[in-house]
CSV table of C-alpha atoms and ligand atoms in Angstrom, one decimal:
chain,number,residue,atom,x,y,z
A,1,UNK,CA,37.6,2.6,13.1
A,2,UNK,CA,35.9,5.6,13.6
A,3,UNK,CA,37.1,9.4,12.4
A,4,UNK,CA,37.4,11.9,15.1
A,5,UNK,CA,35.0,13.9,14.0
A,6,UNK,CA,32.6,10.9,13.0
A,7,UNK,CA,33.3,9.8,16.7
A,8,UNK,CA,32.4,13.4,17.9
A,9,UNK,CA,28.7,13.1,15.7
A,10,UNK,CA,28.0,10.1,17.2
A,11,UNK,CA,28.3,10.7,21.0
A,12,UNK,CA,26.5,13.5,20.7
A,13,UNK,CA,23.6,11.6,19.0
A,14,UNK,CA,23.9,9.0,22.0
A,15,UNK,CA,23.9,11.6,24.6
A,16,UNK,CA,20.5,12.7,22.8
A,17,UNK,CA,22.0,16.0,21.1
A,18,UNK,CA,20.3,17.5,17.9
A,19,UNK,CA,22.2,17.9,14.5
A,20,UNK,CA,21.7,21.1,12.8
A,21,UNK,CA,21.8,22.1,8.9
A,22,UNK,CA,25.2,23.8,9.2
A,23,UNK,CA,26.8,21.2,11.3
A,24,UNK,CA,29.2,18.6,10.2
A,25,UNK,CA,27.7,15.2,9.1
A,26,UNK,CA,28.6,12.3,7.6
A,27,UNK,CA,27.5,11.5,3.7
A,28,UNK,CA,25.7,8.6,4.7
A,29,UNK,CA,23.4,10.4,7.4
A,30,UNK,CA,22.7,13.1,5.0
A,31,UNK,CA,21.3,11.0,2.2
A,32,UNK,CA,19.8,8.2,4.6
A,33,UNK,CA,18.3,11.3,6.0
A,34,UNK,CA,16.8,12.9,2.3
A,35,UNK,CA,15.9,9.1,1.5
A,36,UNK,CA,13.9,9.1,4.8
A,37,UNK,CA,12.2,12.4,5.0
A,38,UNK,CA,12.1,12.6,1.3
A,39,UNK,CA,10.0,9.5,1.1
A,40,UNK,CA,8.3,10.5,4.0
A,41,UNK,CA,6.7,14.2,2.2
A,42,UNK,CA,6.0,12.2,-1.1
A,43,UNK,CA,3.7,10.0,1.3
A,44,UNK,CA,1.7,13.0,2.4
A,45,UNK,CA,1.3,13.9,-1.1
A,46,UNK,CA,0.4,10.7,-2.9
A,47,UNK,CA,-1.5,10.4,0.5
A,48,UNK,CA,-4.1,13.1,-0.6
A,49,UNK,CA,-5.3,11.3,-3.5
A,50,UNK,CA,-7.3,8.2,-1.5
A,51,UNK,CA,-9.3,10.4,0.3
A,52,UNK,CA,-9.3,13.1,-2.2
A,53,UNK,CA,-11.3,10.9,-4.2
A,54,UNK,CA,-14.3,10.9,-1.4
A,55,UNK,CA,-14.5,14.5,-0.9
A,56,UNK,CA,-16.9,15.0,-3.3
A,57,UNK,CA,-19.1,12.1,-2.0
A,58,UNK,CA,-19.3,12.5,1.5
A,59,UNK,CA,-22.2,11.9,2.8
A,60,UNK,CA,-23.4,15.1,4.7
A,61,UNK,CA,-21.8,18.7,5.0
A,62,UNK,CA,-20.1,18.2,8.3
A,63,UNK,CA,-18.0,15.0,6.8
A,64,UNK,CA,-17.1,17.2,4.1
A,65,UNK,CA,-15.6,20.1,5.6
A,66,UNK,CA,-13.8,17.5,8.1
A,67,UNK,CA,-12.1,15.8,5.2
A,68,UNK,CA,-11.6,18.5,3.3
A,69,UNK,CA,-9.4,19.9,5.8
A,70,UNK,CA,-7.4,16.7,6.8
A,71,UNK,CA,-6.6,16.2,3.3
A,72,UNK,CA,-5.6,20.0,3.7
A,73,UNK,CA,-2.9,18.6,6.3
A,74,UNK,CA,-1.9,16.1,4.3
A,75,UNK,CA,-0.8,18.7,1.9
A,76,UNK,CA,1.2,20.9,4.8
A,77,UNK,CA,3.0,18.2,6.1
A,78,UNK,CA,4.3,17.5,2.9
A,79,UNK,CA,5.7,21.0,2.6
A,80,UNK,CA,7.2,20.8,6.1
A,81,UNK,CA,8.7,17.8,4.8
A,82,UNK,CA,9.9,19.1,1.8
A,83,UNK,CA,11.3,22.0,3.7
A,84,UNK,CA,13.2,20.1,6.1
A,85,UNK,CA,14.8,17.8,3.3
A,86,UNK,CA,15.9,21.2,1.8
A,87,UNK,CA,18.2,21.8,4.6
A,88,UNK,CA,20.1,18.7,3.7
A,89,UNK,CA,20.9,20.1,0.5
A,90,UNK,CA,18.6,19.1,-1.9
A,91,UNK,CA,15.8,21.2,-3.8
A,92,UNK,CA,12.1,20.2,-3.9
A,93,UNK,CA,12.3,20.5,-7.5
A,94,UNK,CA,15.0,17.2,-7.2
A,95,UNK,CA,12.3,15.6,-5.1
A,96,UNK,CA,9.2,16.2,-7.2
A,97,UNK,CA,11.3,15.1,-10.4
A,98,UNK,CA,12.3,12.3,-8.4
A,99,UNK,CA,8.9,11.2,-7.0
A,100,UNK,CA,6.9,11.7,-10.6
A,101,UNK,CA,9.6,9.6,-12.5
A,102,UNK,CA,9.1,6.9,-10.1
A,103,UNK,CA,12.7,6.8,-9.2
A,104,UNK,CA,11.4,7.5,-5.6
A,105,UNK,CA,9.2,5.7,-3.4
A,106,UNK,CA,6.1,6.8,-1.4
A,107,UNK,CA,4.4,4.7,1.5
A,108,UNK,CA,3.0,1.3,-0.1
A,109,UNK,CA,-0.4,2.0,1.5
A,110,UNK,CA,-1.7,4.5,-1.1
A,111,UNK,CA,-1.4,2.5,-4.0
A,112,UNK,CA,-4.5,0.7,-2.7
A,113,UNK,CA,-7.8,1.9,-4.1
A,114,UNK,CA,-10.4,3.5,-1.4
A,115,UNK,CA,-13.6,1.9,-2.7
A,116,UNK,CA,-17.0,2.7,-0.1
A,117,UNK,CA,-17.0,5.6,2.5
A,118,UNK,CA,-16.2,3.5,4.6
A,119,UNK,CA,-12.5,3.5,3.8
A,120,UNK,CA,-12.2,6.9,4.9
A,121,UNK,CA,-13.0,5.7,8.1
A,122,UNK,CA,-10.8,2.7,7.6
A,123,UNK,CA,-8.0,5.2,6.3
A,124,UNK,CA,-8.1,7.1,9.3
A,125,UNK,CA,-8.5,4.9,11.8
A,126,UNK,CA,-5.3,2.4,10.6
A,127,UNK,CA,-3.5,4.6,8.3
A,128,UNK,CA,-2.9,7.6,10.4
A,129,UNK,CA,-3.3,5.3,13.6
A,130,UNK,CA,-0.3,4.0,12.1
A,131,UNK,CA,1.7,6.8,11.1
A,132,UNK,CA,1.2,8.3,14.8
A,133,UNK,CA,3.1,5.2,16.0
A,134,UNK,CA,5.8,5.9,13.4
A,135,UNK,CA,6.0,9.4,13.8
A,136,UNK,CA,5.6,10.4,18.0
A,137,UNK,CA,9.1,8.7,18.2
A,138,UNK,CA,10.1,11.0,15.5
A,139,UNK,CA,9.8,13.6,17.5
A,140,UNK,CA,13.0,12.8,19.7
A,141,UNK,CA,14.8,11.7,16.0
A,142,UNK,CA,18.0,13.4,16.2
A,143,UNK,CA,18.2,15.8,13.2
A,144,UNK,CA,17.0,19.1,14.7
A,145,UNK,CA,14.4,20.0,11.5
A,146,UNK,CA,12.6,16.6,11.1
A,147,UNK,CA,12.5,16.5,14.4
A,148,UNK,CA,10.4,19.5,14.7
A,149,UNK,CA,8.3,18.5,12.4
A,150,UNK,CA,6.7,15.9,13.8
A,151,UNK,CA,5.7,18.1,16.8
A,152,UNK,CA,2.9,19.5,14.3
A,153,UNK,CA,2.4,16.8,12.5
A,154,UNK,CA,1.7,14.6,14.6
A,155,UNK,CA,-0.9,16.4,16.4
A,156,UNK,CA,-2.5,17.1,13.0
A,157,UNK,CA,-2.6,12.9,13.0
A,158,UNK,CA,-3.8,12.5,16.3
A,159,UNK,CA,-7.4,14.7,14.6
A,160,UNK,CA,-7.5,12.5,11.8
A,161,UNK,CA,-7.1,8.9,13.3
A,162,UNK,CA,-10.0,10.1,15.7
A,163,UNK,CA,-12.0,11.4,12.9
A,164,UNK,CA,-11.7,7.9,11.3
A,165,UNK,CA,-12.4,6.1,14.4
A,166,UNK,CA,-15.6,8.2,14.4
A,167,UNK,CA,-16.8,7.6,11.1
A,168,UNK,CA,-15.7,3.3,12.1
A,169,UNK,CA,-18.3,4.2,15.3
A,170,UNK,CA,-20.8,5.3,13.0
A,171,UNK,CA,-20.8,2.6,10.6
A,172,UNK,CA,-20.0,0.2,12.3
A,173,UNK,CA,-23.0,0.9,14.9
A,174,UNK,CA,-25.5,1.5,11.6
A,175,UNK,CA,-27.9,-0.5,9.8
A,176,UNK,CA,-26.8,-3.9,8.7
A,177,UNK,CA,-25.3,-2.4,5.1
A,178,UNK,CA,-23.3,0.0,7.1
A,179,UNK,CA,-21.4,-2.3,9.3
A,180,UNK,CA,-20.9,-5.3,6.4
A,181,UNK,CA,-19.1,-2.0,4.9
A,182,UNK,CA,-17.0,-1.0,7.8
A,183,UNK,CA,-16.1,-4.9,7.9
A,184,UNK,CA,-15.4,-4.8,4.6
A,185,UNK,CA,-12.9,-1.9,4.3
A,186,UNK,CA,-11.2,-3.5,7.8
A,187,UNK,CA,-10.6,-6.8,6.0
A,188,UNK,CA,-9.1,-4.5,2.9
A,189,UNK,CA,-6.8,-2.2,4.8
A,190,UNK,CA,-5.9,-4.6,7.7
A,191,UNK,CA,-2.8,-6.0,5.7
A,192,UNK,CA,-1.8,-3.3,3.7
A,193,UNK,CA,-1.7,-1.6,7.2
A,194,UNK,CA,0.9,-3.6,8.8
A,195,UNK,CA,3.1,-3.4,6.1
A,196,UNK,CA,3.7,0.9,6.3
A,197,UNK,CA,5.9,-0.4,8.9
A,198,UNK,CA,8.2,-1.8,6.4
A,199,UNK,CA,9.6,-5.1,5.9
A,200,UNK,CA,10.8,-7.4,9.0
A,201,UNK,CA,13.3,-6.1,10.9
A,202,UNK,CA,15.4,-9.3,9.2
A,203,UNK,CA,14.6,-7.6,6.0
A,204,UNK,CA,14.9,-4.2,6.8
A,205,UNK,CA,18.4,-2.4,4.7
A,206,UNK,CA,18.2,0.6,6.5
A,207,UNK,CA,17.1,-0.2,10.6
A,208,UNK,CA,20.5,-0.7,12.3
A,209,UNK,CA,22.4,2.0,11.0
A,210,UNK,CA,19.2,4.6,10.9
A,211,UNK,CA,18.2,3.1,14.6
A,212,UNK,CA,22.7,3.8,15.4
A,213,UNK,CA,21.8,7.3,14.1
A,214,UNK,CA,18.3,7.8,15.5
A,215,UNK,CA,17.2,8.9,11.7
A,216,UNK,CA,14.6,6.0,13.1
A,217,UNK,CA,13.9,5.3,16.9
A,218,UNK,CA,12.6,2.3,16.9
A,219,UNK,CA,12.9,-1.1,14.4
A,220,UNK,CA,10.0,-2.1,12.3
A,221,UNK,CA,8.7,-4.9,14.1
A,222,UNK,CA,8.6,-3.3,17.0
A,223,UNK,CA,5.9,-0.5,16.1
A,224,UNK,CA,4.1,-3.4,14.0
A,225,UNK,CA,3.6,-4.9,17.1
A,226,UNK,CA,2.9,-2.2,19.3
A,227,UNK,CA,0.1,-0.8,16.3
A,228,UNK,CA,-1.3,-4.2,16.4
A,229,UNK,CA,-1.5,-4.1,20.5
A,230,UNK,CA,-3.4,-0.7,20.7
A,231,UNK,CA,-6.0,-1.4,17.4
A,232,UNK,CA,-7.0,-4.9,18.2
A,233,UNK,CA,-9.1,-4.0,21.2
A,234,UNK,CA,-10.3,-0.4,19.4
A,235,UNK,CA,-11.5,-3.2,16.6
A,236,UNK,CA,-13.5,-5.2,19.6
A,237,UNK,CA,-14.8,-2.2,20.9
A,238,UNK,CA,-16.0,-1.4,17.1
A,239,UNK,CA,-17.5,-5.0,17.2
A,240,UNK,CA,-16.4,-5.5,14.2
A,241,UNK,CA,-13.4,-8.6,13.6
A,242,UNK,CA,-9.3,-8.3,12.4
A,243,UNK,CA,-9.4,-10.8,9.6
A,244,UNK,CA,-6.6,-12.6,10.8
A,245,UNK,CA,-7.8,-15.8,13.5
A,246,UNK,CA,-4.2,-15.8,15.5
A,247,UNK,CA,-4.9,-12.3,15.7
A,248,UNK,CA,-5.1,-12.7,20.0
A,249,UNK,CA,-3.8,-11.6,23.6
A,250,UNK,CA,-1.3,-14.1,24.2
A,251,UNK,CA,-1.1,-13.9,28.3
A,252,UNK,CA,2.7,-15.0,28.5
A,253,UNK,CA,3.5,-12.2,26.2
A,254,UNK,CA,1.2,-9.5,26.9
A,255,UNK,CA,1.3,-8.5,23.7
A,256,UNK,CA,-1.4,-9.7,20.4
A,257,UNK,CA,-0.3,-12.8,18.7
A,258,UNK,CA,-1.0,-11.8,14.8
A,259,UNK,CA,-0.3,-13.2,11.3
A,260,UNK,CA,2.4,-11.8,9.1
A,261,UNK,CA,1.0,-9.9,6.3
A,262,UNK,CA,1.2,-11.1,2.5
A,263,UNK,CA,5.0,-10.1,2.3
A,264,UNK,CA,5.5,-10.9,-1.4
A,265,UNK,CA,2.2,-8.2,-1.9
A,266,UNK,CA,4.0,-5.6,-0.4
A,267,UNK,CA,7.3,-5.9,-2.3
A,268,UNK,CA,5.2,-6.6,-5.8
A,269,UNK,CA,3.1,-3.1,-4.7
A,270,UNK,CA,7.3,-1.4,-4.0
A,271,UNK,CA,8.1,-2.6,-7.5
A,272,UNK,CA,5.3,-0.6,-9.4
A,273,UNK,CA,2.5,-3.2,-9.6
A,274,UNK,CA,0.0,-2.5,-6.4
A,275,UNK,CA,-3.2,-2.2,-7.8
A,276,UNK,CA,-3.0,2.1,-8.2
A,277,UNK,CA,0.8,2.5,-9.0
A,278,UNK,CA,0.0,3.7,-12.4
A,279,UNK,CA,-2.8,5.8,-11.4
A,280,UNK,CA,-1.4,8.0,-8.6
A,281,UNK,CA,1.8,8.5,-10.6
A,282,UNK,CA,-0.2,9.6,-13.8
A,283,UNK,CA,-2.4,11.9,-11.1
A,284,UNK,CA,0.7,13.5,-9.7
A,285,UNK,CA,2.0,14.2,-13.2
A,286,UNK,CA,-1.1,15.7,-14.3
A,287,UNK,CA,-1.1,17.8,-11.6
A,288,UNK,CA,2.5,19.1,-11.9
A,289,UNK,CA,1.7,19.3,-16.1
A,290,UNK,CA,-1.5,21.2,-15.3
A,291,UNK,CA,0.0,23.6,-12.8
A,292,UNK,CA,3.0,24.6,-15.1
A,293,UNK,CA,1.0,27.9,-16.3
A,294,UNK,CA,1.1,28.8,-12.2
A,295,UNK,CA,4.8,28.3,-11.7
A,296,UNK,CA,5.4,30.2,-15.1
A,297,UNK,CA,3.5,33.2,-13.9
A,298,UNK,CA,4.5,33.4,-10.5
A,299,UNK,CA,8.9,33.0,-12.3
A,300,UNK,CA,7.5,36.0,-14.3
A,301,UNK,CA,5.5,38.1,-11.7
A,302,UNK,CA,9.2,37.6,-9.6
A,303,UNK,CA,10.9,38.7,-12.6
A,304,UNK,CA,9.4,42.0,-13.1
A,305,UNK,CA,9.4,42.7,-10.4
A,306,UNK,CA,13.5,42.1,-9.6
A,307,UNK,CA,13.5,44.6,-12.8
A,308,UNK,CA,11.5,46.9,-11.6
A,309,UNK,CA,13.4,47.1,-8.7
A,310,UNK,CA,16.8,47.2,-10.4
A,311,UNK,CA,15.5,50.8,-12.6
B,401,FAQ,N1,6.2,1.6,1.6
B,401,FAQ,O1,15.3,-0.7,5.3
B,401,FAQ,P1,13.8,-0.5,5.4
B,401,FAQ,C1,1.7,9.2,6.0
B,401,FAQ,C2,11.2,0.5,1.6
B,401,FAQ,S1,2.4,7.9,6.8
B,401,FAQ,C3,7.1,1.8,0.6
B,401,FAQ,O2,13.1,-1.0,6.6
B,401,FAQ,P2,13.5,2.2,6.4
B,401,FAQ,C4,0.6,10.0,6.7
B,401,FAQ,C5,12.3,1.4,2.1
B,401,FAQ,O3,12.1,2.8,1.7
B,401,FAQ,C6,3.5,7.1,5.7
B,401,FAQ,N2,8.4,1.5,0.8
B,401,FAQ,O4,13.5,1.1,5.3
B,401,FAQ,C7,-0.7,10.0,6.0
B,401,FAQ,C8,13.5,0.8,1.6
B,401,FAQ,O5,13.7,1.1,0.2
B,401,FAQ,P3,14.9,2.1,-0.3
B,401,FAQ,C9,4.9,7.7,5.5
B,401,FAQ,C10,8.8,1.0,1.9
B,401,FAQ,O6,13.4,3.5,5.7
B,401,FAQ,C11,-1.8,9.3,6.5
B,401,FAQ,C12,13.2,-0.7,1.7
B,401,FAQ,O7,11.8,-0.8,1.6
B,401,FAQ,N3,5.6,7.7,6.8
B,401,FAQ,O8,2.0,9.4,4.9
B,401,FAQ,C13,7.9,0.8,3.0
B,401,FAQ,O9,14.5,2.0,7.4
B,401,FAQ,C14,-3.0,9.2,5.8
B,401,FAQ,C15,13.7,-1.4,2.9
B,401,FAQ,O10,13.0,-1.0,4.1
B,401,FAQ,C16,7.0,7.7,6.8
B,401,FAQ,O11,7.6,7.8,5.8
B,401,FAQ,C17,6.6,1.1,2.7
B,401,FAQ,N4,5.6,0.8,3.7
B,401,FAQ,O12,12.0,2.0,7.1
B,401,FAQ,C18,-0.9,10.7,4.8
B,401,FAQ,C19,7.6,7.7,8.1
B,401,FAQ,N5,8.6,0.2,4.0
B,401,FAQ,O13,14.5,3.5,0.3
B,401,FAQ,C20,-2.1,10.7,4.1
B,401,FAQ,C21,9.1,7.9,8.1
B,401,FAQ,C22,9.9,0.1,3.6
B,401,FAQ,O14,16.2,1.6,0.2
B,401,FAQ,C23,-3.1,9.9,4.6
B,401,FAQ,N6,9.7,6.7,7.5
B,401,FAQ,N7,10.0,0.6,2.4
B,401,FAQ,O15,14.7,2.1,-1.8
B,401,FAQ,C24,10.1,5.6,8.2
B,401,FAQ,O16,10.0,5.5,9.4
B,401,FAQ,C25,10.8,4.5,7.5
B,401,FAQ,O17,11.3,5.0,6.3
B,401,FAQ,C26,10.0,3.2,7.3
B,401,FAQ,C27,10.8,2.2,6.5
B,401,FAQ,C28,9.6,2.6,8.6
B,401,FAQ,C29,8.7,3.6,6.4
């Protein structure tokens, strides 16, 4: 039996209301909801690191001023992120000591190593192709911050899954080396792809009472499916082929057959041992060890001036 007040929260979430930071919530919505979008910023920041590593190799000016500022967005929507979560309660400094322990996860996908250039095409193309389907929902989610967002961030997404797709064209339409590449990072990222969209909705912990609270809109294997439906025929018109053979429009359905992908990969990758685990967790510590003389100067610069003030 429901509380009152618990009754109250949850009819206005059915009749499409937003929750606010000062409202009344439940315990469990607040920390499903730090879980969620806390998760959700250490993505965007872990998610720098793939392409990071290509910034210095792309291959004329132009790619490099259009990655550099995607990876740029990465970056904001993480402190979006991070803001909203901050609402709920908790500080970013929680988070970031939560996230470089390891205590907290970040999406599967970027503990996967981006080896040819041809992975920031593959990156962009299924990676944020992906997040979009995750995230437009998002957008109606029903806690008012997260909810706005997504407006930004998901147009950010929208330029950077076309600016994959573009460097896919390009490849894939390029001299014989070129497209084996673009094959090649398709066959790599095809997999790891389908599982940002989390385990089958059998599996999933979290769906029916996140999906009750519209912290999520929609259940896993529903957006598996509908990614699958809009990226097999952009992968035709690439000419290029989804490594899985079942992968086809099934005419009952309407909808692409597919394969499942490697389940016991993705929960050996959640446990620590994908293949970069122990790298990007080593890069984000560096990076928080490495910018301690920053945050000590900017404490002090406050400081003084608080003093300075105060006289
Ligand atoms: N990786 O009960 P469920 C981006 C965990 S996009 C790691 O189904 P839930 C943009 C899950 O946390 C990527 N862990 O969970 C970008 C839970 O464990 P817990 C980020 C995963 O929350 C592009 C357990 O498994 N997007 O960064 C994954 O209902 C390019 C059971 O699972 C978002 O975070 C996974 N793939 O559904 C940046 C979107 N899947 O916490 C740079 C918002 C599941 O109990 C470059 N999040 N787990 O220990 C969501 O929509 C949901 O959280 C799901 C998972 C759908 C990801």
């Amino acid at each position: 039996e429901m509380e009152p007040q618990e009754r109250a929260f949850q009819e206005r979430i059915n009749a499409g209301g937003k929750i606010e930071p000062k409202d009344w919530m439940p315990e469990g919505y607040r920390k499903n909801l730090i879980r969620q979008i806390g998760q959700h910023a250490h993505s965007e920041i872990v998610g720098q690191l793939p392409e990071g590593n290509w910034i210095t190799r792309a291959p004329t000016l132009e790619r490099k001023a259009i990655l550099l500022a995607k990876v740029q967005d990465e970056a904001g929507h993480g402190l979006y992120l991070y803001c909203a979560a901050e609402t709920l309660g908790v500080t970013r400094d929680d988070l970031t000591r939560d996230l470089l322990s390891g205590k907290m996860k970040y999406s599967s996908i970027f503990n996967y190593p981006t080896l040819t250039w041809a992975d920031m095409g593959a990156v962009g193309w299924l990676v944020d192709g992906a997040a979009i389907m995750n995230q437009v929902p998002l957008q109606r989610t029903s806690y008012g911050p997260y909810a706005r967002a997504m407006v930004r961030i998901c147009k950010e997404e929208s330029f950077h899954q076309r600016q994959g797709f573009d460097i896919m064209m390009k490849m894939a339409n390029g001299t014989e080396a070129q497209r084996k590449m673009a094959q090649d990072a398709l066959n790599r990222f095809w997999g790891p792809a389908l599982m940002m969209f989390g385990p089958s909705d059998a599996e999933s912990v979290h769906s029916a009472q996140s999906m009750a609270w519209k912290i999520k809109m929609n259940s896993n294997d529903e957006l598996r499916q509908k990614f699958v439906d809009q990226t097999a025929p952009q992968a035709e018109y690439l000419g290029l082929t989804i490594p899985d053979e079942t992968c086809k429009l099934n005419e009952e359905t309407g909808h692409y057959d597919f394969a499942q992908p490697d389940w016991q990969e993705f929960f050996d990758v959640l446990k620590g041992n994908g293949p970069c685990n122990t790298e990007r967790l080593e890069a984000r510590n560096k990076a928080w060890d490495d910018g301690r003389w920053v945050r000590e100067g900017l404490l002090a610069h406050a400081a003084k001036k608080r003093s300075a003030k105060m006289a």
